[in-house]
């Protein structure tokens, strides 16, 4: 086999798979959009009634319905929505008349900050923890590790969040109870505690997966080669233990981040953060069709994009994994 | 009669005597996996270490590269003399100057022996020099030179590749290249052709022999394959149930002086007549931790007498012509 051709075709394969994945992402987004559009209309309730109230005059209701183009049949509504979307127009909120893109632009960064801080914090805790447990000399360390992580997993996040608010926010006053400032780095003050609360679930899952990957790696023969060569300590940890073990954890992390985008709703509600999760909940309650559609579409795109990033990162960490 | 006597060896490069290796099991008595390993490796000699799986060959290898602790094992007693050191008692700091530098190691599996996340060049440079920042150009050139030594064509391409892009034989060549990079005096090769097909096996063995002749190093070749040992080695050490039970020159081994070696010889596949059932050794090797008193082969041996089942495992005793046997009744063998 010719080696140069091999690496060249490998490069072509990566590009090809990126193209394929982009197409797939577009298809997924389209179906997410269709489902979001359909589901919210299937749910009982009426956006016009939600805005005007049950005692509104029928004439006023009829007027608003016509103004919002809710009087035409759903298929026409969808085609109009889709055509607008292709031009980048996500529509206008029924509830308050704000543009959906503006609502997303102000609330999405809050959620992204929470998630970014969670991921950084989670990795900073899970990676050293897993490496330490996997290389610990004392045989009781893995047992204690498993027991403690089980306890953390068993406690619901909202409960932890409330306790954390009461203890750290109210009693010690080291974290804010309410509010948010959008500018970096002040926003970190509002984000660190929610992130830490999510980490009480993220770190146990991540460190367990990583722990067993490292254990598997340690049983492999090349690790002995590293020991025999007398590779420096840090180099050994990175090239011989962590990097060959991290790929499954990174794929898992990207999946969990995808889930988190939706699951931050609870955390955002408890910590009163004006993030996209809260925007979505508000919109669903008010049957604010355009906002719901916009947010759900965004979630879909985010999940697809994050999984792609995770896969690319995993295949960079471990060249054995080829992008598919 | 047996073949010509071995020449009187110069002071051996490695002298293992009375080696005992145990595995820690918490508060209980350590589990003995090697008990009574005795053998020498002369300078420039290729010594084969043969035995069934579980006979303790790999543990003996690990004791020569100082990686027993990784498997929870330790040396209980005995000496391993190497170039003026007793490897059985030196500390980790002293090991760092010997392990990988004076004693090279070739892993068992060509497929799993290379780091999957590093390019070949990175791994060779790591083997050549720990100080990677210094002299990057000359160490890159040396990495290329090493691939020439192990006969890899188009080294400049291979250097940039990852292990999974190479064939098994190429990978084993790279492993050999990285093991000889620091110019060791001894190479420990633990079943270096596991998982390779027979033609590749032969090539790798030829390569090892060439390198041995060119560099004048000694090789300890571990294998369960007597045919392989016959081809390459000058001297053979046979292990059974944690003990060395016979050492002899490779031609002498045609006339074994231990019933276990005789049984091994009889069970060789390539010597079996076509259509005939393959000969196997009766019973199983005794499990580690349940070794009986006396000779550990006694239960599988048709020559065993009552004195075979008493006391400690019989020690390896010289029986003339430079060979040794641990059988009390070696003289009853043809």
XYZ file of C-alpha atoms in Angstrom:
658
model
C 0.000 0.000 0.000
C 1.339 3.416 -0.865
C 1.631 5.482 2.276
C 1.409 8.952 0.700
C -1.769 8.048 -1.083
C -3.058 6.704 2.163
C -2.660 9.974 4.054
C -3.950 11.995 1.112
C -7.053 9.875 0.832
C -7.470 10.131 4.597
C -7.573 13.911 4.212
C -10.129 13.587 1.446
C -12.193 11.279 3.633
C -12.276 13.818 6.457
C -13.461 16.557 4.079
C -15.956 14.185 2.513
C -17.345 13.178 5.862
C -17.618 16.828 6.907
C -19.657 17.493 3.757
C -21.835 14.483 4.457
C -22.333 15.581 8.037
C -23.306 19.094 6.991
C -25.964 17.640 4.719
C -27.166 15.411 7.500
C -27.273 18.371 9.890
C -29.416 20.295 7.397
C -31.816 17.354 7.125
C -32.045 16.975 10.893
C -32.696 20.702 11.295
C -35.465 20.619 8.721
C -37.281 17.820 10.500
C -36.780 19.476 13.879
C -38.381 22.567 12.388
C -41.331 20.612 10.974
C -41.905 18.836 14.279
C -41.653 22.025 16.323
C -44.091 23.729 13.967
C -46.553 20.871 14.157
C -46.343 19.946 17.840
C -46.972 23.378 19.264
C -50.074 23.674 17.068
C -51.299 20.257 18.185
C -51.090 21.348 21.824
C -54.396 22.667 23.162
C -54.561 26.406 23.681
C -54.593 29.460 21.523
C -51.914 32.161 21.304
C -54.486 34.847 20.608
C -56.567 33.951 23.625
C -53.416 33.709 25.708
C -52.529 37.277 24.767
C -55.951 38.974 24.812
C -57.533 36.984 27.611
C -60.674 34.847 27.646
C -63.064 37.827 27.937
C -61.800 39.580 24.806
C -64.297 40.698 22.157
C -64.727 38.182 19.337
C -64.065 40.932 16.805
C -60.715 41.771 18.428
C -59.804 38.106 18.516
C -60.685 37.736 14.859
C -58.668 40.831 13.937
C -55.535 39.655 15.715
C -55.898 36.189 14.270
C -55.983 37.641 10.763
C -53.084 39.968 11.549
C -50.957 37.010 12.684
C -51.982 34.943 9.640
C -53.344 32.250 11.979
C -56.635 32.196 10.046
C -55.138 30.417 7.022
C -54.648 26.651 6.912
C -51.543 25.162 8.628
C -49.838 24.095 5.400
C -49.916 27.636 4.049
C -48.712 28.846 7.429
C -45.785 26.431 7.254
C -44.828 27.390 3.710
C -44.879 31.065 4.664
C -42.837 30.352 7.779
C -40.322 28.283 5.853
C -39.892 30.874 3.095
C -39.327 33.586 5.693
C -36.868 31.334 7.466
C -34.834 30.884 4.297
C -34.441 34.673 4.263
C -33.261 34.513 7.867
C -36.527 35.800 9.325
C -37.574 33.860 12.420
C -40.718 35.908 12.923
C -42.059 38.071 15.721
C -43.247 37.108 19.202
C -47.021 37.029 19.506
C -46.846 37.860 23.174
C -44.734 41.016 23.128
C -43.939 41.827 19.513
C -40.167 41.388 19.898
C -38.325 39.810 17.037
C -37.566 36.143 17.757
C -33.974 36.627 16.616
C -33.596 39.373 19.237
C -35.030 37.160 21.951
C -32.564 34.438 21.014
C -29.684 36.902 20.741
C -30.196 38.081 24.310
C -31.052 34.766 25.967
C -28.794 32.313 24.133
C -25.484 33.766 25.406
C -26.651 33.274 29.002
C -27.233 29.568 28.381
C -24.015 29.222 26.407
C -22.063 30.776 29.254
C -23.602 28.396 31.754
C -22.756 25.438 29.527
C -19.242 26.651 28.712
C -18.405 27.178 32.367
C -19.971 23.799 33.199
C -17.872 21.998 30.578
C -14.618 23.680 31.629
C -15.340 23.135 35.302
C -16.481 19.561 34.674
C -13.381 18.628 32.674
C -11.112 20.275 35.226
C -12.651 18.081 37.904
C -13.405 14.838 36.030
C -10.078 14.362 34.198
C -7.714 14.665 37.174
C -10.150 12.730 39.355
C -10.400 9.811 36.911
C -6.639 9.769 36.328
C -5.984 9.823 40.034
C -8.447 7.036 40.833
C -7.171 4.888 37.950
C -3.552 5.166 39.062
C -4.160 5.066 42.815
C -2.087 2.464 44.589
C -4.575 1.805 47.362
C -7.221 -0.697 46.353
C -10.030 1.020 48.294
C -9.844 4.220 46.199
C -11.977 2.928 43.275
C -14.632 1.636 45.686
C -14.892 4.981 47.472
C -14.938 6.711 44.082
C -17.837 4.581 42.880
C -19.779 5.043 46.118
C -19.357 8.827 46.200
C -20.235 9.288 42.529
C -23.367 7.152 43.036
C -24.466 9.398 45.873
C -24.031 12.501 43.714
C -25.929 10.914 40.833
C -28.767 9.945 43.147
C -29.443 13.501 44.314
C -31.707 15.413 41.892
C -30.049 18.503 40.441
C -32.884 20.836 41.416
C -32.524 19.773 45.041
C -28.784 20.396 44.965
C -29.495 23.742 43.332
C -31.885 24.801 46.097
C -29.517 23.683 48.862
C -26.619 25.433 47.132
C -28.677 28.629 46.862
C -29.643 28.537 50.511
C -26.172 27.687 51.818
C -23.856 29.571 49.440
C -26.241 32.311 48.310
C -28.227 33.161 51.418
C -26.100 31.947 54.312
C -22.572 32.697 53.125
C -23.447 35.221 50.430
C -20.725 34.054 48.028
C -23.137 33.597 45.110
C -25.969 35.773 43.789
C -29.532 34.669 44.442
C -31.072 36.449 41.512
C -30.148 38.460 38.457
C -27.606 38.417 35.673
C -25.133 40.817 34.075
C -24.350 39.983 30.460
C -20.780 41.304 30.321
C -17.748 39.108 30.695
C -16.218 38.664 33.257
C -18.928 39.950 35.637
C -21.296 37.291 34.315
C -19.060 34.547 35.704
C -20.180 35.605 39.173
C -23.767 34.735 38.203
C -22.896 31.575 36.331
C -20.442 29.675 38.510
C -22.923 28.253 40.984
C -25.431 26.942 38.384
C -22.502 25.412 36.514
C -21.233 23.772 39.679
C -24.687 22.318 40.340
C -24.845 20.771 36.856
C -21.348 19.420 37.489
C -22.627 17.370 40.423
C -24.178 15.160 37.762
C -21.777 15.716 34.894
C -18.571 14.960 36.800
C -19.648 11.561 38.199
C -20.787 10.296 34.784
C -17.792 11.690 32.925
C -15.178 10.585 35.438
C -16.605 7.066 35.604
C -16.449 6.603 31.851
C -12.985 8.101 31.742
C -11.870 5.968 34.674
C -12.774 2.750 32.915
C -11.191 3.944 29.650
C -7.952 4.739 31.462
C -8.041 1.338 33.142
C -8.377 -0.284 29.707
C -5.518 1.794 28.345
C -3.316 0.890 31.286
C -3.684 -2.793 30.460
C -2.357 -2.177 26.950
C 1.204 -3.017 26.121
C 2.332 0.306 24.755
C 1.960 1.768 28.247
C 4.738 -0.548 29.374
C 6.855 0.790 26.505
C 6.355 4.265 27.927
C 7.415 3.104 31.371
C 10.471 1.357 29.964
C 11.451 4.459 28.007
C 11.275 6.466 31.190
C 8.962 9.082 29.711
C 8.547 12.150 31.931
C 5.592 12.162 34.296
C 3.440 14.776 32.579
C 4.205 13.430 29.127
C 3.326 9.963 30.317
C -0.013 11.080 31.745
C -0.978 12.905 28.572
C 0.356 10.680 25.775
C 0.182 7.280 27.414
C -2.853 7.481 29.704
C -5.196 10.348 28.892
C -5.030 10.908 25.177
C -5.626 7.280 24.209
C -8.502 7.168 26.739
C -10.293 10.479 26.270
C -12.185 9.887 23.016
C -15.211 8.032 24.467
C -15.542 10.623 27.232
C -15.435 13.485 24.735
C -18.155 11.892 22.616
C -20.206 11.367 25.773
C -19.566 14.957 26.854
C -20.745 16.326 23.507
C -23.890 14.261 23.806
C -24.469 15.458 27.361
C -23.939 19.075 26.324
C -26.621 18.550 23.704
C -28.966 17.298 26.404
C -27.916 20.124 28.690
C -29.003 22.790 26.206
C -32.556 21.665 26.879
C -32.100 20.641 30.480
C -30.795 24.000 31.658
C -34.470 25.017 31.852
C -34.688 23.835 35.468
C -31.391 25.367 36.506
C -32.200 28.654 34.753
C -35.556 28.797 36.486
C -34.124 28.131 39.945
C -31.271 30.607 39.545
C -33.472 33.144 37.687
C -31.115 33.267 34.735
C -32.660 34.816 31.596
C -31.463 32.009 29.350
C -32.974 30.324 26.342
C -34.465 27.510 28.422
C -36.575 29.983 30.338
C -37.497 31.796 27.144
C -38.769 28.520 25.715
C -40.800 27.602 28.793
C -42.417 31.042 28.812
C -43.191 30.774 25.112
C -44.738 27.312 25.448
C -46.987 28.462 28.283
C -48.076 31.520 26.257
C -48.416 29.396 23.058
C -46.065 31.892 21.446
C -45.664 29.903 18.223
C -42.799 31.807 16.560
C -40.667 31.877 19.732
C -41.220 28.155 20.391
C -40.330 27.320 16.798
C -37.234 29.498 16.880
C -35.947 28.079 20.152
C -36.563 24.442 19.248
C -34.905 24.894 15.872
C -31.939 26.422 17.638
C -31.732 23.516 20.080
C -31.691 21.079 17.190
C -28.926 22.966 15.425
C -26.950 23.213 18.659
C -27.151 19.481 19.343
C -26.038 18.613 15.806
C -23.192 21.137 15.895
C -21.952 20.083 19.321
C -21.949 16.419 18.375
C -19.942 17.273 15.275
C -17.418 19.190 17.370
C -17.235 16.253 19.761
C -16.559 13.766 16.977
C -13.901 15.931 15.354
C -12.225 16.463 18.722
C -12.350 12.726 19.501
C -10.772 11.780 16.190
C -8.044 14.372 16.715
C -7.313 12.941 20.165
C -7.281 9.390 18.914
C -6.219 8.966 15.278
C -7.609 5.428 15.289
C -11.105 6.884 15.155
C -11.968 7.967 11.697
C -14.795 10.355 11.036
C -17.836 8.743 9.583
C 25.147 -38.671 23.154
C 24.407 -34.976 23.282
C 26.056 -32.430 21.008
C 29.312 -30.613 21.530
C 29.829 -29.006 24.945
C 29.210 -25.269 25.156
C 32.328 -23.123 25.209
C 33.240 -21.946 28.688
C 31.414 -18.602 28.897
C 33.062 -15.327 29.798
C 31.461 -13.644 32.858
C 27.803 -13.522 31.943
C 26.044 -10.250 31.150
C 23.026 -11.328 33.166
C 23.118 -13.792 36.018
C 19.766 -14.671 37.546
C 19.979 -16.845 40.619
C 17.362 -18.139 43.020
C 14.812 -15.619 41.757
C 11.428 -15.655 43.462
C 8.622 -13.358 42.378
C 5.379 -12.905 44.288
C 2.154 -11.019 43.690
C 0.775 -9.040 46.588
C -2.718 -10.012 47.692
C -3.605 -7.591 50.460
C -3.011 -9.022 53.903
C -2.637 -12.620 52.730
C 0.617 -14.337 51.860
C 1.932 -13.146 48.512
C 1.152 -15.490 45.636
C 4.354 -17.041 44.291
C 4.471 -16.946 40.503
C 8.183 -17.566 40.030
C 10.142 -19.792 42.377
C 13.673 -20.830 41.506
C 14.558 -19.067 38.312
C 18.252 -19.557 37.542
C 19.938 -18.764 34.254
C 22.706 -16.756 32.655
C 22.881 -14.714 29.507
C 26.359 -14.294 28.050
C 27.513 -11.235 26.137
C 26.352 -11.379 22.540
C 24.273 -14.459 23.236
C 20.684 -15.116 22.197
C 18.958 -17.072 24.915
C 15.513 -18.566 24.489
C 13.128 -18.771 27.400
C 10.472 -21.419 26.797
C 7.465 -22.518 28.766
C 3.691 -22.879 28.747
C 1.569 -19.861 29.592
C 1.528 -19.346 33.323
C 5.035 -20.718 33.727
C 6.310 -17.313 34.826
C 8.247 -16.344 31.679
C 6.655 -12.943 31.396
C 7.252 -12.204 35.058
C 10.930 -13.026 34.631
C 11.000 -10.555 31.708
C 9.336 -7.892 33.789
C 11.919 -8.369 36.525
C 14.612 -7.601 33.941
C 13.015 -4.306 32.944
C 11.845 -3.321 36.397
C 8.123 -3.159 35.684
C 6.955 -5.759 38.191
C 5.331 -3.187 40.515
C 2.888 -2.152 37.761
C 1.391 -5.619 38.057
C 1.435 -5.694 41.820
C 4.366 -8.105 41.778
C 7.701 -7.905 43.561
C 10.923 -9.819 43.968
C 10.805 -11.903 47.134
C 14.358 -13.133 47.009
C 17.202 -13.918 44.663
C 19.662 -11.907 42.616
C 19.695 -10.525 39.098
C 23.211 -9.409 38.350
C 23.573 -7.120 35.382
C 26.645 -5.038 34.580
C 27.673 -4.702 38.201
C 24.173 -4.041 39.572
C 21.831 -6.355 41.408
C 18.586 -5.538 39.634
C 16.653 -7.338 42.350
C 17.517 -4.694 44.921
C 18.162 -1.384 43.124
C 15.744 1.485 43.626
C 13.600 3.304 41.075
C 16.193 6.041 40.577
C 18.835 3.497 39.573
C 16.310 1.715 37.362
C 15.841 4.888 35.339
C 19.412 4.656 34.041
C 19.067 0.990 33.120
C 15.483 0.404 32.028
C 15.082 1.211 28.339
C 18.668 2.468 28.136
C 20.880 -0.506 28.929
C 18.082 -3.056 28.740
C 15.654 -2.637 25.859
C 12.222 -4.166 25.727
C 10.202 -5.494 22.804
C 6.538 -5.890 23.590
C 4.544 -9.036 23.070
C 2.073 -7.824 20.542
C 3.100 -5.879 17.472
C -0.434 -4.580 17.247
C -0.634 -3.164 20.761
C 3.012 -2.327 21.341
C 3.020 1.148 19.801
C 1.275 4.189 21.170
C -1.821 4.693 18.988
C -1.958 8.464 19.432
C 1.645 9.291 18.508
C 3.281 9.314 15.088
C 6.127 6.890 14.461
C 8.557 9.799 14.433
C 7.377 11.062 17.818
C 7.766 7.602 19.320
C 11.218 7.019 17.889
C 12.409 10.437 19.013
C 11.050 9.721 22.442
C 13.078 6.516 22.477
C 16.227 8.249 21.204
C 16.208 11.190 23.482
C 14.034 12.288 26.344
C 15.048 15.906 25.831
C 12.853 16.463 22.807
C 13.540 20.174 22.403
C 17.291 19.709 22.086
C 18.725 18.942 18.709
C 15.437 18.266 16.974
C 17.083 17.976 13.571
C 19.678 15.397 14.479
C 17.181 13.257 16.363
C 14.827 13.372 13.366
C 17.711 12.150 11.229
C 18.460 9.419 13.735
C 14.831 8.323 13.723
C 15.071 7.930 9.973
C 18.352 6.050 10.343
C 16.749 3.643 12.785
C 14.033 2.787 10.282
C 16.799 2.039 7.769
C 18.370 -0.321 10.285
C 15.143 -2.292 10.636
C 14.732 -2.297 6.826
C 11.641 -0.178 6.481
C 11.313 1.252 3.014
C 10.382 4.909 2.481
C 11.104 5.846 6.092
C 10.280 9.519 5.491
C 6.671 8.528 4.821
C 6.402 6.015 7.643
C 7.742 8.553 10.145
C 4.669 10.718 9.658
C 2.201 7.854 10.025
C 0.317 6.509 12.991
C 0.683 2.867 14.068
C -2.761 1.833 12.840
C -1.729 2.775 9.308
C 1.104 0.209 9.308
C 1.028 -3.547 8.856
C 1.809 -5.851 11.771
C 5.282 -6.659 10.516
C 6.109 -2.980 9.997
C 4.877 -2.192 13.473
C 7.072 -4.862 15.002
C 10.043 -3.429 13.060
C 9.274 -0.005 14.482
C 9.064 -1.493 17.983
C 12.466 -3.104 17.468
C 13.854 0.178 16.148
C 12.667 2.024 19.219
C 14.037 -0.673 21.533
C 17.538 -0.527 20.041
C 17.573 3.275 19.765
C 19.453 3.884 23.039
C 21.999 1.149 22.106
C 21.168 -1.273 24.933
C 23.383 -4.185 25.976
C 20.420 -6.503 26.420
C 17.131 -6.816 24.556
C 14.234 -8.502 26.292
C 11.763 -9.761 23.698
C 8.576 -11.158 25.201
C 7.005 -13.323 22.463
C 7.807 -10.701 19.837
C 5.968 -12.398 16.987
C 2.595 -13.016 18.609
C -0.147 -12.328 16.115
C 2.124 -12.131 13.077
C 1.850 -14.627 10.261
C 4.573 -17.165 9.771
C 6.482 -15.512 6.919
C 6.554 -12.211 8.770
C 7.662 -14.070 11.906
C 10.651 -15.459 10.046
C 11.576 -12.020 8.725
C 11.394 -10.487 12.186
C 13.559 -13.264 13.604
C 16.109 -12.773 10.838
C 16.129 -9.074 11.573
C 16.685 -9.674 15.278
C 19.621 -11.936 14.495
C 21.178 -9.403 12.136
C 20.823 -6.625 14.650
C 22.269 -8.820 17.356
C 25.310 -9.571 15.216
C 25.787 -5.942 14.135
C 25.391 -4.383 17.552
C 26.841 -7.232 19.598
C 23.987 -7.142 22.055
C 22.456 -10.004 23.996
C 18.848 -11.050 23.548
C 16.476 -12.864 25.832
C 13.815 -14.284 23.547
C 10.694 -15.518 25.262
C 8.497 -17.918 23.363
C 6.346 -20.969 23.684
C 7.363 -21.951 20.169
C 10.314 -24.363 20.209
C 10.737 -24.172 16.435
C 11.312 -20.433 16.634
C 13.821 -20.879 19.457
C 15.669 -23.551 17.462
C 16.141 -21.147 14.569
C 17.477 -18.192 16.455
C 18.891 -19.069 19.843
C 22.168 -20.494 21.006
C 20.976 -21.466 24.444
C 17.572 -22.404 25.803
C 16.088 -22.058 29.276
C 12.965 -24.131 29.893
C 10.518 -22.978 32.540
C 7.700 -24.944 34.124
C 5.425 -23.759 36.931
C 7.640 -20.855 37.961
C 10.926 -22.752 37.967
C 13.740 -23.132 35.454
C 13.919 -26.877 34.917
C 16.517 -27.231 32.180
C 19.136 -25.129 30.442
C 21.071 -26.406 27.465
C 22.601 -25.470 24.155
C 20.040 -25.486 21.393
C 21.479 -28.616 19.717
C 21.736 -30.401 23.046
C 18.043 -29.891 23.578
C 17.317 -32.518 20.945
C 18.179 -34.952 23.742
C 16.276 -33.500 26.687
C 17.429 -34.184 30.201
C 14.146 -33.281 31.856
C 10.888 -35.172 31.206
C 9.011 -31.883 30.757
C 11.362 -30.772 27.982
C 11.042 -34.241 26.481
C 7.258 -33.880 26.515
C 7.534 -30.426 24.904
C 9.712 -31.867 22.158
C 7.282 -34.720 21.546
C 4.356 -32.322 21.203
C 5.962 -30.189 18.490
C 3.508 -29.793 15.639
C 6.078 -29.634 12.855
C 7.521 -33.011 13.887
C 4.191 -34.812 13.874
C 3.675 -37.358 11.126
C 0.774 -36.528 8.799
C -2.449 -38.288 9.736
C -1.232 -38.990 13.208
C -2.896 -37.522 16.252
C -0.937 -34.664 17.812
C 0.893 -35.525 21.002
C -0.039 -33.370 23.951
C 1.372 -33.201 27.441
C -0.828 -35.110 29.884
C -2.707 -32.943 32.385
C -2.434 -29.233 32.878
C 0.371 -27.164 34.328
C -0.269 -26.815 38.056
C -2.130 -23.601 38.837
C -0.166 -20.816 40.444
C -0.749 -20.958 44.187
C -1.430 -24.699 44.290
C 2.015 -26.073 43.695
C 2.552 -29.422 45.348
C 5.630 -30.377 47.343
C 8.653 -31.603 45.442
C 8.848 -31.490 41.677
C 5.924 -29.535 40.202
C 5.944 -31.724 37.097
C 5.645 -34.962 39.078
C 1.878 -35.284 38.606
C 2.233 -35.179 34.828
C 5.383 -37.257 34.644
C 5.478 -40.988 33.918
C 8.966 -41.240 35.418
C 7.976 -39.839 38.805
C 8.944 -41.783 41.915
C 8.173 -41.173 45.549
C 11.259 -39.007 46.092
C 9.957 -36.646 43.400
C 7.096 -35.563 45.651
C 9.117 -34.592 48.695
C 10.654 -31.386 49.939
C 11.231 -28.296 47.837
C 11.226 -28.157 44.075
C 14.531 -29.729 43.010
C 17.136 -27.099 42.113
C 18.745 -26.810 38.711
C 22.003 -28.774 38.892
C 24.837 -28.889 36.381
C 24.918 -32.273 34.651
C 28.011 -31.758 32.530
C 28.667 -30.370 29.059
C 27.544 -26.950 30.251
C 23.938 -27.985 30.684
C 21.753 -28.258 33.756
C 18.594 -30.102 34.735
C 16.244 -29.970 37.687
C 15.158 -33.583 37.295
C 16.297 -35.919 40.071
C 16.324 -38.794 37.577
C 17.712 -37.059 34.504
C 20.134 -39.896 33.922
C 17.245 -42.260 33.232
C 16.351 -40.321 30.109
C 17.823 -41.685 26.870
